[in-house]
PDB file of N, CA and C in Angstrom:
ATOM      1  N   MET A   1      66.743  87.422 160.895  1.00 92.00           N
ATOM      2  CA  MET A   1      66.175  86.296 161.614  1.00 92.00           C
ATOM      3  C   MET A   1      64.823  85.912 161.031  1.00 92.00           C
ATOM      4  N   GLU A   2      63.999  86.905 160.755  1.00 93.00           N
ATOM      5  CA  GLU A   2      62.676  86.631 160.194  1.00 93.00           C
ATOM      6  C   GLU A   2      62.781  85.996 158.809  1.00 93.00           C
ATOM      7  N   GLU A   3      63.788  86.429 158.062  1.00 95.00           N
ATOM      8  CA  GLU A   3      64.014  85.864 156.725  1.00 95.00           C
ATOM      9  C   GLU A   3      64.342  84.375 156.806  1.00 95.00           C
ATOM     10  N   LEU A   4      65.133  84.000 157.797  1.00 95.00           N
ATOM     11  CA  LEU A   4      65.482  82.592 157.984  1.00 95.00           C
ATOM     12  C   LEU A   4      64.254  81.764 158.358  1.00 95.00           C
ATOM     13  N   ARG A   5      63.407  82.304 159.209  1.00 96.00           N
ATOM     14  CA  ARG A   5      62.179  81.593 159.598  1.00 96.00           C
ATOM     15  C   ARG A   5      61.250  81.411 158.403  1.00 96.00           C
ATOM     16  N   THR A   6      61.170  82.432 157.576  1.00 97.00           N
ATOM     17  CA  THR A   6      60.345  82.359 156.379  1.00 97.00           C
ATOM     18  C   THR A   6      60.884  81.291 155.427  1.00 97.00           C
ATOM     19  N   ARG A   7      62.193  81.290 155.251  1.00 97.00           N
ATOM     20  CA  ARG A   7      62.820  80.294 154.383  1.00 97.00           C
ATOM     21  C   ARG A   7      62.605  78.882 154.926  1.00 97.00           C
ATOM     22  N   LEU A   8      62.755  78.737 156.252  1.00 97.00           N
ATOM     23  CA  LEU A   8      62.545  77.438 156.882  1.00 97.00           C
ATOM     24  C   LEU A   8      61.116  76.948 156.646  1.00 97.00           C
ATOM     25  N   GLN A   9      60.145  77.829 156.829  1.00 98.00           N
ATOM     26  CA  GLN A   9      58.747  77.454 156.624  1.00 98.00           C
ATOM     27  C   GLN A   9      58.493  77.078 155.166  1.00 98.00           C
ATOM     28  N   LYS A  10      59.115  77.802 154.254  1.00 98.00           N
ATOM     29  CA  LYS A  10      58.983  77.511 152.827  1.00 98.00           C
ATOM     30  C   LYS A  10      59.513  76.104 152.529  1.00 98.00           C
ATOM     31  N   TYR A  11      60.674  75.776 153.080  1.00 98.00           N
ATOM     32  CA  TYR A  11      61.261  74.452 152.879  1.00 98.00           C
ATOM     33  C   TYR A  11      60.386  73.361 153.495  1.00 98.00           C
ATOM     34  N   ARG A  12      59.840  73.621 154.655  1.00 98.00           N
ATOM     35  CA  ARG A  12      58.967  72.630 155.304  1.00 98.00           C
ATOM     36  C   ARG A  12      57.706  72.381 154.476  1.00 98.00           C
ATOM     37  N   ASP A  13      57.115  73.470 153.968  1.00 98.00           N
ATOM     38  CA  ASP A  13      55.921  73.331 153.134  1.00 98.00           C
ATOM     39  C   ASP A  13      56.224  72.540 151.864  1.00 98.00           C
ATOM     40  N   LEU A  14      57.348  72.854 151.237  1.00 98.00           N
ATOM     41  CA  LEU A  14      57.744  72.157 150.022  1.00 98.00           C
ATOM     42  C   LEU A  14      57.999  70.676 150.301  1.00 98.00           C
ATOM     43  N   GLN A  15      58.671  70.381 151.402  1.00 98.00           N
ATOM     44  CA  GLN A  15      58.954  68.993 151.760  1.00 98.00           C
ATOM     45  C   GLN A  15      57.655  68.242 152.018  1.00 98.00           C
ATOM     46  N   GLN A  16      56.698  68.875 152.675  1.00 98.00           N
ATOM     47  CA  GLN A  16      55.415  68.234 152.959  1.00 98.00           C
ATOM     48  C   GLN A  16      54.680  67.903 151.656  1.00 98.00           C
ATOM     49  N   LYS A  17      54.685  68.827 150.709  1.00 98.00           N
ATOM     50  CA  LYS A  17      54.038  68.580 149.418  1.00 98.00           C
ATOM     51  C   LYS A  17      54.704  67.419 148.690  1.00 98.00           C
ATOM     52  N   LYS A  18      56.023  67.416 148.685  1.00 98.00           N
ATOM     53  CA  LYS A  18      56.756  66.343 148.008  1.00 98.00           C
ATOM     54  C   LYS A  18      56.491  64.998 148.671  1.00 98.00           C
ATOM     55  N   HIS A  19      56.415  64.994 149.990  1.00 98.00           N
ATOM     56  CA  HIS A  19      56.156  63.748 150.709  1.00 98.00           C
ATOM     57  C   HIS A  19      54.749  63.235 150.404  1.00 98.00           C
ATOM     58  N   GLU A  20      53.778  64.133 150.323  1.00 98.00           N
ATOM     59  CA  GLU A  20      52.416  63.727 149.978  1.00 98.00           C
ATOM     60  C   GLU A  20      52.372  63.122 148.569  1.00 98.00           C
ATOM     61  N   LYS A  21      53.084  63.727 147.635  1.00 98.00           N
ATOM     62  CA  LYS A  21      53.144  63.177 146.275  1.00 98.00           C
ATOM     63  C   LYS A  21      53.822  61.814 146.281  1.00 98.00           C
ATOM     64  N   PHE A  22      54.857  61.669 147.086  1.00 98.00           N
ATOM     65  CA  PHE A  22      55.536  60.386 147.211  1.00 98.00           C
ATOM     66  C   PHE A  22      54.573  59.314 147.722  1.00 98.00           C
ATOM     67  N   LEU A  23      53.791  59.641 148.742  1.00 98.00           N
ATOM     68  CA  LEU A  23      52.857  58.669 149.293  1.00 98.00           C
ATOM     69  C   LEU A  23      51.781  58.290 148.274  1.00 98.00           C
ATOM     70  N   GLU A  24      51.311  59.267 147.507  1.00 98.00           N
ATOM     71  CA  GLU A  24      50.332  58.976 146.458  1.00 98.00           C
ATOM     72  C   GLU A  24      50.924  58.022 145.417  1.00 98.00           C
ATOM     73  N   ALA A  25      52.153  58.288 145.009  1.00 98.00           N
ATOM     74  CA  ALA A  25      52.814  57.440 144.017  1.00 98.00           C
ATOM     75  C   ALA A  25      53.026  56.036 144.571  1.00 98.00           C
ATOM     76  N   LYS A  26      53.379  55.956 145.826  1.00 98.00           N
ATOM     77  CA  LYS A  26      53.613  54.660 146.458  1.00 98.00           C
ATOM     78  C   LYS A  26      52.325  53.838 146.486  1.00 98.00           C
ATOM     79  N   GLN A  27      51.188  54.497 146.752  1.00 98.00           N
ATOM     80  CA  GLN A  27      49.902  53.806 146.750  1.00 98.00           C
ATOM     81  C   GLN A  27      49.557  53.302 145.354  1.00 98.00           C
ATOM     82  N   LYS A  28      49.858  54.109 144.336  1.00 98.00           N
ATOM     83  CA  LYS A  28      49.592  53.672 142.958  1.00 98.00           C
ATOM     84  C   LYS A  28      50.447  52.457 142.612  1.00 98.00           C
ATOM     85  N   VAL A  29      51.716  52.500 142.995  1.00 98.00           N
ATOM     86  CA  VAL A  29      52.608  51.373 142.727  1.00 98.00           C
ATOM     87  C   VAL A  29      52.061  50.122 143.393  1.00 98.00           C
ATOM     88  N   TYR A  30      51.632  50.218 144.631  1.00 98.00           N
ATOM     89  CA  TYR A  30      51.095  49.067 145.349  1.00 98.00           C
ATOM     90  C   TYR A  30      49.871  48.514 144.620  1.00 98.00           C
ATOM     91  N   LYS A  31      48.986  49.411 144.163  1.00 98.00           N
ATOM     92  CA  LYS A  31      47.775  48.976 143.461  1.00 98.00           C
ATOM     93  C   LYS A  31      48.143  48.255 142.166  1.00 98.00           C
ATOM     94  N   TYR A  32      49.054  48.833 141.383  1.00 98.00           N
ATOM     95  CA  TYR A  32      49.451  48.201 140.122  1.00 98.00           C
ATOM     96  C   TYR A  32      50.138  46.867 140.364  1.00 98.00           C
ATOM     97  N   GLN A  33      50.941  46.792 141.403  1.00 98.00           N
ATOM     98  CA  GLN A  33      51.622  45.546 141.721  1.00 98.00           C
ATOM     99  C   GLN A  33      50.603  44.471 142.103  1.00 98.00           C
ATOM    100  N   LYS A  34      49.631  44.853 142.914  1.00 98.00           N
ATOM    101  CA  LYS A  34      48.591  43.915 143.321  1.00 98.00           C
ATOM    102  C   LYS A  34      47.800  43.429 142.106  1.00 98.00           C
ATOM    103  N   ASP A  35      47.439  44.361 141.232  1.00 98.00           N
ATOM    104  CA  ASP A  35      46.704  43.997 140.019  1.00 98.00           C
ATOM    105  C   ASP A  35      47.534  43.062 139.142  1.00 98.00           C
ATOM    106  N   SER A  36      48.818  43.351 139.023  1.00 98.00           N
ATOM    107  CA  SER A  36      49.705  42.536 138.203  1.00 98.00           C
ATOM    108  C   SER A  36      49.780  41.108 138.746  1.00 98.00           C
ATOM    109  N   TYR A  37      49.962  40.953 140.043  1.00 98.00           N
ATOM    110  CA  TYR A  37      50.039  39.619 140.638  1.00 98.00           C
ATOM    111  C   TYR A  37      48.722  38.875 140.491  1.00 98.00           C
ATOM    112  N   ARG A  38      47.622  39.591 140.622  1.00 98.00           N
ATOM    113  CA  ARG A  38      46.306  38.970 140.462  1.00 98.00           C
ATOM    114  C   ARG A  38      46.140  38.448 139.033  1.00 98.00           C
ATOM    115  N   LEU A  39      46.587  39.227 138.061  1.00 98.00           N
ATOM    116  CA  LEU A  39      46.494  38.788 136.664  1.00 98.00           C
ATOM    117  C   LEU A  39      47.419  37.607 136.390  1.00 98.00           C
ATOM    118  N   LEU A  40      48.610  37.625 136.961  1.00 98.00           N
ATOM    119  CA  LEU A  40      49.502  36.469 136.799  1.00 98.00           C
ATOM    120  C   LEU A  40      48.869  35.208 137.362  1.00 98.00           C
ATOM    121  N   TRP A  41      48.213  35.324 138.495  1.00 98.00           N
ATOM    122  CA  TRP A  41      47.538  34.180 139.099  1.00 98.00           C
ATOM    123  C   TRP A  41      46.429  33.676 138.176  1.00 98.00           C
ATOM    124  N   LYS A  42      45.656  34.602 137.594  1.00 98.00           N
ATOM    125  CA  LYS A  42      44.582  34.206 136.672  1.00 98.00           C
ATOM    126  C   LYS A  42      45.146  33.525 135.430  1.00 98.00           C
ATOM    127  N   ILE A  43      46.278  34.019 134.939  1.00 98.00           N
ATOM    128  CA  ILE A  43      46.922  33.399 133.781  1.00 98.00           C
ATOM    129  C   ILE A  43      47.306  31.962 134.110  1.00 98.00           C
ATOM    130  N   GLU A  44      47.922  31.763 135.272  1.00 98.00           N
ATOM    131  CA  GLU A  44      48.339  30.413 135.659  1.00 98.00           C
ATOM    132  C   GLU A  44      47.131  29.493 135.832  1.00 98.00           C
ATOM    133  N   GLN A  45      46.081  30.009 136.427  1.00 97.00           N
ATOM    134  CA  GLN A  45      44.866  29.197 136.603  1.00 97.00           C
ATOM    135  C   GLN A  45      44.283  28.799 135.251  1.00 97.00           C
ATOM    136  N   THR A  46      44.258  29.730 134.323  1.00 97.00           N
ATOM    137  CA  THR A  46      43.706  29.463 132.995  1.00 97.00           C
ATOM    138  C   THR A  46      44.574  28.456 132.236  1.00 97.00           C
ATOM    139  N   LYS A  47      45.892  28.585 132.353  1.00 97.00           N
ATOM    140  CA  LYS A  47      46.786  27.621 131.708  1.00 97.00           C
ATOM    141  C   LYS A  47      46.563  26.223 132.259  1.00 97.00           C
ATOM    142  N   GLU A  48      46.383  26.111 133.560  1.00 96.00           N
ATOM    143  CA  GLU A  48      46.121  24.820 134.178  1.00 96.00           C
ATOM    144  C   GLU A  48      44.817  24.224 133.666  1.00 96.00           C
ATOM    145  N   GLN A  49      43.805  25.047 133.536  1.00 96.00           N
ATOM    146  CA  GLN A  49      42.528  24.563 133.015  1.00 96.00           C
ATOM    147  C   GLN A  49      42.677  24.078 131.579  1.00 96.00           C
ATOM    148  N   LEU A  50      43.451  24.794 130.781  1.00 96.00           N
ATOM    149  CA  LEU A  50      43.670  24.378 129.399  1.00 96.00           C
ATOM    150  C   LEU A  50      44.397  23.027 129.329  1.00 96.00           C
ATOM    151  N   MET A  51      45.350  22.819 130.208  1.00 95.00           N
ATOM    152  CA  MET A  51      46.109  21.572 130.197  1.00 95.00           C
ATOM    153  C   MET A  51      45.241  20.387 130.637  1.00 95.00           C
ATOM    154  N   ARG A  52      44.285  20.645 131.493  1.00 93.00           N
ATOM    155  CA  ARG A  52      43.410  19.576 131.976  1.00 93.00           C
ATOM    156  C   ARG A  52      42.405  19.119 130.919  1.00 93.00           C
ATOM    157  N   THR A  53      42.085  20.014 129.994  1.00 84.00           N
ATOM    158  CA  THR A  53      41.064  19.646 129.008  1.00 84.00           C
ATOM    159  C   THR A  53      41.649  19.082 127.750  1.00 84.00           C
TER     160      THR A  53
END
């Protein structure tokens, strides 16, 4: 019985670590996506300025 509890705790700890890494990766993806869209917007703005001149 104690062995099962130990194994369960080990699995819970491992799952928690993996979930934390997942959340960190998700935040990085969001940041890169935001940066990418911001740069696309700047590109479009710059192209418009070039066409006007």
